[in-house]
XYZ file of C-alpha atoms in Angstrom:
692
model
C 35.249 -69.433 -99.042
C 35.619 -66.776 -96.447
C 36.291 -63.308 -97.774
C 38.863 -60.827 -96.623
C 36.270 -58.675 -94.916
C 35.534 -61.418 -92.426
C 39.141 -61.371 -91.313
C 39.973 -57.692 -91.418
C 41.645 -56.297 -88.346
C 40.836 -53.342 -86.173
C 43.483 -51.352 -88.031
C 41.296 -51.249 -91.115
C 42.777 -51.386 -94.575
C 46.366 -51.221 -93.345
C 45.739 -54.234 -91.127
C 44.339 -56.231 -94.040
C 47.297 -55.316 -96.239
C 49.768 -56.208 -93.494
C 47.990 -59.489 -92.807
C 47.898 -60.333 -96.504
C 51.604 -59.668 -96.899
C 52.474 -61.837 -93.904
C 50.230 -64.641 -95.127
C 51.709 -64.351 -98.599
C 55.232 -64.610 -97.220
C 54.264 -67.582 -95.056
C 52.638 -69.256 -98.076
C 55.774 -68.838 -100.166
C 57.942 -70.227 -97.378
C 55.671 -73.245 -96.966
C 55.678 -73.943 -100.696
C 59.473 -73.654 -100.633
C 59.534 -76.167 -97.777
C 57.261 -78.527 -99.716
C 59.535 -78.174 -102.749
C 62.624 -78.898 -100.661
C 60.992 -82.000 -99.217
C 60.015 -83.115 -102.724
C 63.615 -82.699 -103.886
C 64.809 -84.654 -100.854
C 62.385 -87.468 -101.666
C 63.421 -87.451 -105.322
C 67.098 -87.649 -104.383
C 66.426 -90.607 -102.093
C 64.638 -92.479 -104.897
C 67.097 -91.562 -107.630
C 70.007 -92.887 -105.593
C 68.764 -96.401 -106.342
C 70.906 -97.891 -109.162
C 68.939 -97.919 -112.467
C 69.213 -101.694 -112.914
C 67.923 -102.322 -109.392
C 65.221 -99.688 -109.798
C 63.932 -101.198 -113.049
C 64.195 -104.665 -111.542
C 61.593 -103.575 -109.032
C 59.050 -103.246 -111.836
C 59.089 -106.993 -112.447
C 57.315 -106.497 -115.761
C 58.154 -108.278 -119.029
C 61.368 -106.871 -120.428
C 62.199 -104.906 -117.268
C 64.419 -107.411 -115.532
C 68.125 -106.571 -115.403
C 69.874 -107.856 -118.471
C 66.741 -107.982 -120.593
C 67.816 -104.882 -122.462
C 64.351 -103.356 -122.272
C 61.642 -103.704 -124.862
C 60.934 -107.249 -125.987
C 64.499 -108.549 -125.860
C 65.614 -111.880 -124.521
C 64.945 -112.857 -120.961
C 61.433 -111.384 -120.781
C 59.003 -113.149 -118.504
C 55.597 -114.188 -119.782
C 53.484 -112.649 -117.001
C 53.627 -109.539 -114.862
C 53.113 -111.761 -111.814
C 55.673 -114.462 -112.575
C 58.282 -112.914 -110.288
C 55.679 -112.284 -107.603
C 56.635 -108.698 -106.655
C 54.226 -106.675 -108.796
C 51.073 -106.049 -106.729
C 49.008 -103.889 -109.099
C 45.930 -104.912 -111.020
C 46.171 -106.358 -114.556
C 44.980 -102.983 -115.833
C 47.904 -101.308 -114.041
C 50.255 -103.849 -115.600
C 48.731 -103.173 -119.019
C 49.311 -99.431 -118.582
C 52.853 -99.854 -117.262
C 54.067 -102.351 -119.863
C 54.878 -99.725 -122.521
C 57.075 -97.884 -120.022
C 59.630 -100.669 -119.831
C 60.866 -99.749 -123.295
C 62.256 -96.492 -121.912
C 65.892 -96.268 -120.895
C 66.355 -96.991 -117.212
C 67.524 -93.510 -116.098
C 64.782 -91.808 -118.105
C 62.063 -94.000 -116.593
C 63.426 -93.528 -113.083
C 63.500 -89.745 -113.322
C 60.150 -89.478 -115.080
C 58.360 -91.794 -112.661
C 59.691 -89.994 -109.590
C 58.971 -86.492 -110.878
C 55.447 -87.326 -112.081
C 54.607 -89.024 -108.775
C 55.728 -86.000 -106.751
C 53.854 -83.621 -109.074
C 50.716 -85.706 -108.535
C 51.223 -85.361 -104.775
C 51.346 -81.565 -105.122
C 48.185 -81.705 -107.244
C 46.441 -83.702 -104.511
C 47.368 -81.001 -102.010
C 45.952 -78.260 -104.234
C 42.684 -80.058 -105.008
C 42.126 -81.175 -101.396
C 42.719 -77.644 -100.099
C 40.016 -76.371 -102.452
C 37.645 -79.003 -101.079
C 37.598 -77.710 -97.485
C 34.046 -76.935 -96.318
C 32.942 -73.293 -96.273
C 33.411 -70.973 -94.541
C 37.199 -71.269 -94.574
C 39.333 -68.743 -92.652
C 41.566 -66.756 -94.967
C 44.701 -68.078 -93.321
C 43.540 -71.671 -93.776
C 42.543 -71.058 -97.391
C 46.000 -69.707 -98.235
C 48.146 -72.111 -96.233
C 46.240 -75.404 -96.421
C 47.640 -76.510 -99.801
C 51.364 -76.046 -99.030
C 50.992 -77.460 -95.510
C 49.170 -80.565 -96.752
C 51.650 -81.020 -99.607
C 54.621 -80.755 -97.243
C 53.066 -83.288 -94.861
C 52.386 -85.700 -97.715
C 55.974 -85.392 -98.938
C 57.281 -86.708 -95.610
C 54.501 -89.247 -95.067
C 55.136 -92.979 -95.170
C 52.703 -93.569 -98.091
C 54.423 -91.058 -100.399
C 57.900 -92.226 -99.390
C 56.882 -95.695 -100.584
C 54.647 -94.615 -103.487
C 57.608 -93.203 -105.419
C 58.968 -96.733 -105.775
C 58.654 -98.360 -109.200
C 55.360 -99.829 -110.294
C 53.311 -98.303 -107.473
C 50.380 -96.249 -108.661
C 48.695 -95.496 -105.318
C 48.938 -91.715 -105.759
C 47.069 -91.804 -109.080
C 43.742 -93.221 -107.751
C 43.677 -90.624 -104.963
C 44.119 -87.806 -107.473
C 41.508 -89.284 -109.847
C 38.882 -89.503 -107.093
C 39.575 -85.967 -105.845
C 39.347 -84.585 -109.379
C 36.094 -86.475 -109.914
C 34.514 -85.137 -106.750
C 35.769 -81.544 -106.719
C 37.008 -80.409 -110.119
C 35.339 -82.285 -112.992
C 31.930 -80.910 -114.031
C 29.241 -83.412 -114.889
C 28.402 -86.782 -113.379
C 29.529 -89.011 -116.233
C 33.085 -87.634 -116.521
C 33.354 -87.833 -112.732
C 32.101 -91.412 -112.709
C 34.579 -92.292 -115.455
C 37.499 -91.074 -113.311
C 36.242 -92.999 -110.278
C 35.935 -96.137 -112.427
C 39.529 -95.738 -113.607
C 40.668 -95.308 -109.982
C 38.840 -98.528 -109.049
C 40.468 -100.330 -111.981
C 43.848 -99.443 -110.454
C 42.742 -100.199 -106.865
C 39.554 -102.315 -106.807
C 38.496 -101.481 -103.247
C 37.924 -97.893 -104.372
C 34.765 -99.121 -106.112
C 33.226 -98.274 -102.711
C 33.061 -94.703 -104.001
C 30.249 -95.823 -106.325
C 27.866 -96.486 -103.374
C 28.945 -93.152 -101.865
C 28.018 -91.361 -105.095
C 24.735 -93.272 -105.293
C 23.728 -92.544 -101.692
C 24.554 -88.851 -102.009
C 22.325 -88.364 -105.045
C 24.894 -88.659 -107.844
C 23.449 -91.826 -109.360
C 24.578 -91.213 -112.971
C 28.142 -90.859 -111.681
C 27.801 -94.080 -109.662
C 26.498 -96.012 -112.667
C 29.258 -94.637 -114.899
C 31.889 -95.595 -112.317
C 30.614 -99.185 -112.164
C 30.371 -99.478 -115.966
C 33.865 -98.019 -116.445
C 35.355 -100.392 -113.891
C 33.665 -103.385 -115.551
C 34.711 -102.295 -119.047
C 38.332 -101.648 -118.127
C 38.541 -104.937 -116.225
C 37.086 -106.785 -119.222
C 39.619 -105.081 -121.487
C 42.387 -106.256 -119.181
C 40.993 -109.819 -119.310
C 41.075 -109.702 -123.088
C 44.611 -108.287 -123.267
C 46.127 -110.193 -120.333
C 43.968 -113.281 -119.697
C 46.612 -115.202 -117.768
C 47.465 -112.221 -115.548
C 43.778 -111.475 -114.925
C 43.160 -115.086 -113.868
C 46.174 -114.925 -111.556
C 45.041 -111.667 -109.956
C 41.289 -112.130 -109.644
C 40.947 -115.897 -109.139
C 44.186 -117.495 -108.063
C 45.184 -114.659 -105.701
C 41.677 -113.349 -104.835
C 41.999 -109.688 -105.825
C 45.783 -109.659 -105.440
C 46.124 -111.238 -102.005
C 49.712 -112.378 -101.598
C 51.048 -110.528 -104.631
C 53.835 -108.034 -103.951
C 54.632 -109.500 -100.544
C 53.388 -111.836 -97.853
C 49.800 -111.006 -96.826
C 50.787 -111.202 -93.148
C 53.699 -108.774 -93.631
C 53.737 -105.425 -91.854
C 53.327 -103.650 -95.205
C 49.772 -105.044 -95.488
C 47.875 -102.619 -93.260
C 44.437 -104.131 -93.791
C 42.111 -106.041 -91.474
C 43.034 -109.247 -93.295
C 46.746 -108.628 -92.749
C 46.216 -107.793 -89.066
C 44.270 -111.018 -88.437
C 46.988 -113.052 -90.129
C 49.637 -111.379 -87.963
C 47.636 -112.331 -84.891
C 48.016 -115.980 -85.909
C 44.506 -116.597 -87.243
C 44.258 -118.740 -90.365
C 41.781 -120.838 -92.301
C 37.974 -120.526 -92.232
C 37.965 -118.831 -88.824
C 40.136 -115.998 -90.134
C 38.081 -115.671 -93.322
C 34.785 -115.483 -91.437
C 36.127 -112.988 -88.904
C 37.656 -110.892 -91.685
C 34.366 -110.854 -93.588
C 32.421 -109.855 -90.471
C 34.824 -107.059 -89.510
C 35.045 -105.802 -93.086
C 31.254 -105.724 -93.322
C 30.987 -103.711 -90.096
C 33.654 -101.244 -91.195
C 31.945 -100.757 -94.566
C 28.548 -100.302 -92.897
C 29.664 -97.756 -90.307
C 32.201 -96.039 -92.549
C 29.880 -95.485 -95.495
C 27.073 -94.276 -93.240
C 29.417 -91.712 -91.711
C 30.742 -90.709 -95.129
C 27.227 -90.121 -96.442
C 26.380 -88.091 -93.347
C 29.467 -85.916 -93.771
C 28.750 -85.411 -97.480
C 25.200 -84.278 -96.769
C 26.572 -82.019 -94.038
C 28.788 -80.212 -96.542
C 32.038 -81.863 -95.433
C 32.667 -83.575 -98.748
C 36.463 -83.819 -98.381
C 35.997 -85.638 -95.085
C 33.466 -87.977 -96.721
C 35.993 -88.811 -99.441
C 38.749 -89.408 -96.873
C 36.535 -91.699 -94.775
C 35.543 -93.752 -97.816
C 39.165 -94.097 -98.862
C 40.130 -95.258 -95.346
C 37.343 -97.848 -95.447
C 38.479 -99.092 -98.861
C 42.076 -99.684 -97.762
C 41.084 -101.234 -94.424
C 38.718 -103.828 -95.930
C 40.833 -104.633 -98.978
C 42.545 -108.046 -98.792
C 45.853 -106.215 -99.192
C 45.936 -102.587 -98.081
C 49.521 -101.540 -98.581
C 51.083 -98.643 -96.713
C 51.528 -96.635 -99.909
C 47.736 -96.726 -100.414
C 46.931 -95.002 -97.107
C 47.262 -91.397 -98.212
C 43.527 -91.074 -97.507
C 44.211 -90.937 -93.766
C 46.028 -87.601 -94.047
C 42.947 -86.104 -95.727
C 40.885 -87.055 -92.668
C 42.389 -84.124 -90.733
C 39.795 -81.986 -92.538
C 37.317 -82.891 -89.793
C 37.032 -80.899 -86.576
C 37.182 -83.071 -83.468
C 36.491 -81.800 -79.964
C 34.372 -79.075 -78.446
C 37.305 -77.286 -76.786
C 39.666 -75.143 -78.803
C 42.570 -76.716 -76.920
C 41.505 -80.188 -78.134
C 41.318 -79.321 -81.836
C 45.002 -80.129 -82.349
C 44.860 -83.665 -80.940
C 43.397 -85.512 -83.940
C 45.558 -83.740 -86.577
C 48.695 -84.302 -84.488
C 47.858 -87.973 -83.959
C 47.275 -88.484 -87.705
C 50.451 -86.668 -88.721
C 52.566 -88.627 -86.227
C 51.071 -91.957 -87.313
C 51.557 -91.142 -91.006
C 55.081 -89.764 -90.829
C 56.892 -91.702 -88.090
C 57.711 -95.406 -87.849
C 55.550 -97.279 -85.374
C 58.622 -98.030 -83.235
C 58.869 -94.302 -82.538
C 55.233 -94.042 -81.476
C 55.207 -97.041 -79.128
C 57.925 -98.737 -77.071
C 59.203 -102.143 -78.113
C 57.127 -104.184 -75.670
C 55.590 -107.546 -76.524
C 52.226 -106.539 -75.061
C 52.057 -103.558 -77.426
C 53.054 -105.486 -80.555
C 49.462 -105.860 -81.915
C 49.011 -102.101 -81.709
C 52.507 -101.172 -82.857
C 52.312 -103.454 -85.911
C 48.955 -102.024 -87.000
C 49.251 -98.306 -86.257
C 48.296 -97.197 -89.771
C 45.370 -99.613 -89.944
C 44.057 -98.527 -86.547
C 44.342 -94.881 -87.565
C 42.407 -95.557 -90.779
C 39.676 -97.500 -88.944
C 39.449 -94.780 -86.295
C 39.046 -92.138 -88.997
C 36.376 -94.217 -90.726
C 34.329 -95.444 -87.785
C 35.243 -93.941 -84.428
C 36.559 -90.375 -84.353
C 33.672 -88.068 -83.330
C 33.899 -85.371 -86.003
C 31.611 -82.430 -85.330
C 28.813 -81.686 -87.819
C 28.685 -78.186 -89.261
C 25.378 -77.674 -87.451
C 27.118 -78.003 -84.089
C 27.487 -74.700 -82.222
C 31.097 -75.712 -81.513
C 32.032 -76.205 -85.173
C 32.894 -72.537 -85.664
C 33.029 -71.441 -82.026
C 34.738 -74.028 -79.802
C 34.961 -73.568 -76.056
C 37.729 -70.959 -75.805
C 41.017 -71.487 -74.048
C 41.532 -69.673 -70.742
C 44.714 -67.607 -70.586
C 46.362 -66.145 -67.530
C 47.612 -62.628 -66.927
C 50.051 -61.596 -69.680
C 53.676 -61.118 -68.680
C 55.916 -58.228 -69.580
C 57.236 -58.921 -73.085
C 60.824 -60.142 -73.364
C 62.778 -60.455 -76.555
C 59.857 -58.853 -78.409
C 61.565 -59.481 -81.747
C 61.317 -63.269 -81.316
C 58.284 -64.344 -83.421
C 57.553 -67.486 -81.381
C 56.620 -65.622 -78.217
C 52.818 -65.580 -78.859
C 52.819 -69.373 -78.482
C 54.046 -69.059 -74.876
C 50.897 -67.517 -73.458
C 49.922 -68.894 -70.064
C 47.192 -71.475 -70.602
C 45.191 -72.192 -67.478
C 43.256 -75.259 -68.597
C 44.757 -78.722 -68.361
C 46.437 -79.830 -71.627
C 44.913 -82.714 -73.534
C 46.219 -85.981 -72.103
C 46.421 -87.878 -75.405
C 48.352 -85.060 -77.040
C 50.758 -84.870 -74.103
C 51.383 -88.614 -74.126
C 51.988 -88.587 -77.867
C 54.419 -85.687 -77.682
C 56.292 -87.109 -74.679
C 56.660 -90.512 -76.325
C 57.700 -89.113 -79.710
C 59.988 -86.551 -78.083
C 61.792 -89.192 -76.057
C 62.097 -91.503 -79.048
C 63.599 -88.722 -81.164
C 65.940 -87.884 -78.288
C 67.069 -91.520 -78.155
C 67.673 -91.657 -81.916
C 69.611 -88.367 -81.969
C 71.661 -89.414 -78.943
C 72.470 -92.748 -80.587
C 73.507 -90.959 -83.794
C 75.930 -88.597 -82.017
C 79.648 -89.024 -82.857
C 81.157 -92.184 -81.370
C 84.864 -91.833 -82.172
C 86.691 -93.798 -79.502
C 89.938 -91.863 -79.799
C 88.130 -88.510 -79.591
C 85.997 -89.620 -76.649
C 88.986 -90.983 -74.721
C 90.972 -87.839 -75.509
C 88.138 -85.723 -74.121
C 88.027 -88.005 -71.063
C 91.710 -87.372 -70.431
C 91.054 -83.655 -70.825
C 88.243 -83.737 -68.271
C 90.407 -85.713 -65.838
C 93.220 -83.181 -66.243
C 90.865 -80.277 -65.488
C 89.527 -82.047 -62.398
C 93.055 -82.736 -61.138
C 93.925 -79.084 -61.586
C 90.810 -78.139 -59.586
C 91.386 -80.833 -56.980
C 88.019 -82.560 -57.569
C 89.213 -85.808 -59.189
C 87.466 -87.970 -56.607
C 85.935 -90.544 -58.974
C 88.544 -93.293 -58.516
C 88.578 -93.076 -54.720
C 84.785 -93.014 -54.451
C 84.396 -95.850 -56.964
C 86.754 -98.192 -55.108
C 85.373 -97.233 -51.701
C 81.904 -98.262 -52.889
C 83.200 -101.465 -54.479
C 84.740 -102.406 -51.119
C 81.362 -101.885 -49.404
C 78.901 -104.404 -50.943
C 75.708 -102.990 -49.450
C 76.627 -99.483 -50.596
C 77.467 -100.758 -54.074
C 74.094 -102.528 -54.281
C 72.294 -99.375 -53.128
C 73.947 -97.082 -55.690
C 73.487 -99.616 -58.485
C 69.780 -99.841 -57.655
C 69.401 -96.070 -57.415
C 71.235 -95.494 -60.689
C 69.092 -97.961 -62.658
C 65.701 -97.395 -61.014
C 64.934 -93.696 -60.513
C 66.185 -92.039 -63.693
C 62.819 -92.250 -65.491
C 60.386 -93.046 -62.698
C 60.835 -89.841 -60.678
C 60.515 -87.310 -63.566
C 57.482 -89.105 -65.012
C 55.841 -89.248 -61.573
C 56.401 -85.535 -61.037
C 54.943 -84.719 -64.453
C 51.909 -86.905 -63.739
C 51.259 -85.257 -60.366
C 51.647 -81.764 -61.807
C 49.367 -82.605 -64.719
C 46.651 -83.752 -62.357
C 47.005 -81.168 -59.606
C 48.690 -78.065 -61.069
C 48.272 -77.771 -64.858
C 49.861 -74.329 -65.116
C 52.975 -75.498 -63.320
C 52.959 -78.679 -65.397
C 53.453 -76.649 -68.570
C 56.258 -74.632 -66.955
C 58.039 -77.746 -65.681
C 57.544 -79.740 -68.894
C 58.884 -76.917 -71.061
C 61.994 -76.451 -68.908
C 62.738 -80.197 -68.943
C 62.323 -80.370 -72.713
C 64.606 -77.398 -73.348
C 67.264 -78.805 -71.008
C 67.168 -82.125 -72.863
C 67.533 -80.409 -76.256
C 70.548 -78.485 -74.970
C 72.055 -81.734 -73.693
C 71.764 -83.258 -77.169
C 73.957 -80.458 -78.475
C 76.556 -81.418 -75.859
C 76.484 -85.080 -76.921
C 77.183 -84.073 -80.522
C 79.811 -81.426 -79.825
C 81.738 -83.197 -77.068
C 81.709 -87.013 -77.144
C 83.171 -88.156 -73.850
C 84.280 -91.516 -72.512
C 82.968 -92.045 -68.965
C 85.399 -93.291 -66.292
C 84.302 -96.921 -66.736
C 85.410 -96.839 -70.401
C 88.788 -95.162 -69.841
C 91.535 -97.775 -70.303
C 94.339 -98.022 -67.767
C 92.678 -95.994 -65.002
C 91.379 -98.937 -62.966
C 87.711 -97.981 -62.679
C 85.156 -100.694 -61.894
C 81.836 -100.645 -63.766
C 79.566 -101.709 -60.924
C 76.336 -101.543 -62.954
C 77.224 -103.198 -66.269
C 80.001 -105.481 -65.152
C 83.509 -105.784 -66.637
C 83.904 -104.229 -70.089
C 86.321 -105.516 -72.728
C 88.202 -102.275 -73.353
C 90.216 -103.966 -76.093
C 86.993 -104.351 -78.067
C 85.929 -101.008 -79.628
C 82.255 -101.989 -79.391
C 82.488 -102.728 -75.642
C 80.086 -105.609 -76.088
C 76.290 -105.436 -76.060
C 76.050 -102.068 -74.283
C 76.984 -100.168 -77.443
C 73.948 -101.602 -79.236
C 71.679 -100.222 -76.509
C 72.842 -96.606 -76.424
C 75.677 -94.272 -77.314
C 78.296 -94.946 -74.644
C 79.980 -91.574 -75.252
C 76.880 -89.405 -74.705
C 78.065 -88.474 -71.228
C 78.592 -84.699 -71.224
C 76.363 -83.293 -69.854
C 75.011 -85.944 -67.500
C 71.246 -86.080 -67.905
C 71.178 -88.678 -65.154
C 72.114 -85.850 -62.820
C 70.414 -83.131 -64.884
C 66.988 -84.747 -64.748
C 67.394 -85.444 -61.036
C 68.321 -81.793 -60.451
C 65.229 -80.761 -62.412
C 63.164 -83.019 -60.130
C 64.751 -81.494 -57.037
C 64.144 -77.917 -58.165
C 60.512 -78.584 -59.094
C 59.805 -80.342 -55.794
C 61.558 -77.702 -53.672
C 59.712 -74.888 -55.457
C 56.246 -76.454 -55.565
C 55.975 -78.956 -52.692
C 53.766 -77.608 -49.878
C 55.490 -79.405 -46.993
C 58.998 -79.281 -45.628
C 59.633 -83.034 -45.614
C 58.654 -83.150 -49.297
C 61.114 -80.378 -50.091
C 63.805 -82.285 -48.174
C 63.209 -85.441 -50.218
C 63.342 -83.388 -53.387
C 66.682 -81.874 -52.399
C 68.127 -85.285 -51.478
C 67.317 -86.852 -54.853
C 69.965 -84.959 -56.915
C 72.496 -85.337 -54.081
C 72.094 -89.117 -54.016
C 72.094 -89.231 -57.820
C 75.418 -87.384 -58.148
C 76.917 -89.818 -55.642
C 75.516 -92.739 -57.652
C 76.830 -91.623 -61.051
C 80.318 -91.078 -59.613
C 80.358 -94.217 -57.444
C 79.318 -96.464 -60.342
C 81.991 -94.905 -62.626
C 79.362 -93.801 -65.149
C 80.188 -90.072 -65.046
C 82.853 -87.579 -64.118
C 82.131 -84.864 -61.577
C 82.223 -82.275 -64.369
C 79.510 -84.228 -66.212
C 77.216 -83.398 -63.309
C 78.253 -79.746 -63.598
C 77.308 -79.877 -67.276
C 73.945 -81.403 -66.374
C 73.319 -78.582 -63.906
C 74.190 -75.998 -66.561
C 71.682 -77.295 -69.133
C 68.915 -77.582 -66.508
C 69.475 -74.045 -65.285
C 69.573 -72.893 -68.900
C 66.266 -74.689 -69.532
C 64.566 -72.903 -66.647
C 66.160 -69.638 -67.778
C 64.858 -69.954 -71.333
C 61.331 -70.601 -70.074
C 61.615 -67.519 -67.860
C 62.830 -65.372 -70.752
C 60.221 -66.618 -73.209
C 57.167 -66.749 -70.988
C 57.827 -64.750 -67.847
C 58.372 -65.552 -64.155
C 57.125 -68.834 -62.786
C 54.895 -66.960 -60.342
C 52.588 -66.117 -63.219
C 52.240 -69.838 -63.935
C 51.151 -70.824 -60.440
C 47.703 -72.294 -60.164
C 45.255 -73.469 -57.572
C 44.251 -77.151 -57.332
C 41.580 -78.164 -59.811
C 38.047 -77.345 -58.745
C 35.671 -80.190 -58.093
C 32.668 -80.798 -60.283
C 33.568 -79.638 -63.757
C 37.043 -78.619 -62.623
C 38.615 -81.811 -63.908
C 40.103 -79.898 -66.781
C 40.244 -76.323 -65.555
C 41.816 -74.397 -62.697
C 40.481 -71.612 -60.564
C 39.918 -68.539 -62.742
C 42.223 -65.536 -62.720
C 40.605 -62.446 -61.154
C 38.658 -60.382 -63.708
C 40.892 -57.320 -63.342
C 43.986 -59.264 -64.416
C 42.637 -61.858 -66.872
C 42.352 -60.902 -70.534
C 39.340 -61.834 -72.580
C 39.343 -65.525 -73.406
C 40.469 -66.194 -76.927
C 40.297 -69.314 -79.077
C 43.458 -70.891 -80.320
C 44.799 -69.656 -83.600
C 42.881 -70.860 -86.596
C 39.919 -72.268 -84.693
C 37.425 -69.773 -86.046
C 37.201 -67.516 -89.094
């Protein structure tokens, strides 16, 4: 572990003390966050009615009405109901628990599972390869624990009868905390008895020189399995022979919960001998490449990464690799990927997003993307095991990545705001994968929050009447006249309908793409202002639900885009299922178009380009009024949030002039702009946390 001297500041002892106090406070806050997330998860689980919760065990005596223990109604086998997916050994261990009272078992199971998750975070943090920066050493455990608490595997692992957290903790204890090979091998054997694919850790131990531990693991697994055969012969036959290591138990093998290669092939429609042969071939390749990489990482001193890779391989090649067994993937962020400091965040961000968000958030609901969307966790595990180019510790970039180029610092504003250091002007082009991930996830979250905004019809219509009254007082209530004038002119109606439905997303995405490629500094400025404007608009949707003109009864507006709406039906037909119909103030249709116009007018080099940019918001405001989708004041609200977005960027990171950049240089300039003159550019610094 790195010592404090390595990280002392230029201020000497006072700097170390100040840094220690700040790190200590941050550590406490992160542990408090992890605790709050654990409580949230416990509350979600404990809300399940006790009878239903115990019914999920599907063990003898646990079914509702059995009265617990060995009372009437008990089933003869742990697999008779078909929902228990654990091994016979797991069933043998869990059977005594069904004698507990339902509330006691529910509370105990949930609390112990979450405590095990915290233990995994502590042990994994101690397994990071030396040297570890002091900040990482202090904050890794609470950060990892908090991430695990919100991850999909832990959210499912707290359910009854699922023991996926226990094998992870047993393996980590065996590798990092238990002295001696035989005790370590015993723990690995127990983990494999609960999840047979984890027997792959025995070859890892053997190939890394811990042969006594590997032998003990194999012997323990065989002994425990034999004990289970003796105690539960019928269940053991069902699990190992009839269902081939549990395939089909606990759910359909082609269900989305089975994130293994076998499950993915079944979802693709492959069956029979062809599927079996292809599964065997792919599993063999994944084991070959994954174990070779794991051994290489272990010999390189990255033992935590080796453990994570082996765990990912085990779940991927298992006949049934359930989502709650994929906690190994989060441990794979221990590896450093990328030579540039700016790229170091891409792999951790990708893993965290894949492990914490539903696949529908990560990828749009398109048929062509279904094979990827349905197998996001599997693909992440396979990538961690076989594809992601983790740097060896011998690489010169492992401790000293290519630093990030920063522009001339701006005069500080709002110096008391602690987030300001993150707004330094970065001159190099941002990582494309990271940008695409953040844009997609950001838009998906925006859509979900917008859809969840208040949808009270009476409140929205009351606010619509209020807006109409204000416009009449100001003399700008032109919506009805414009709407009917357009309806009476078919070609104009067709034009505005096309413009309204076609350019809302295309133009902003095109501008972002062009700026990313040609002017990276301005891309960051424009992207930040658009994001802040959109966040401000979400606040408007929540605070002021508003019925647009087309949904105001008795006013005679014609919905030219969506067709006639049944205003007597509160749901307004299918449109309500698509989006929140009352998220109208402010109008982001106009707001985003105004953002496009401002960016083009400011940055476009030619006059005709500036003219087109200025016309876009003008045509858009005509379209939203003509199609009866917005009031005039909605457009004013859209302008306010866009201007506020640009203003916040200016306040936080300085004038846009400091963000301007020259076109990318040719040659190696694909990811870097022309340098800032030496007299104005500060010394290049790596991103925070990239070196000790």
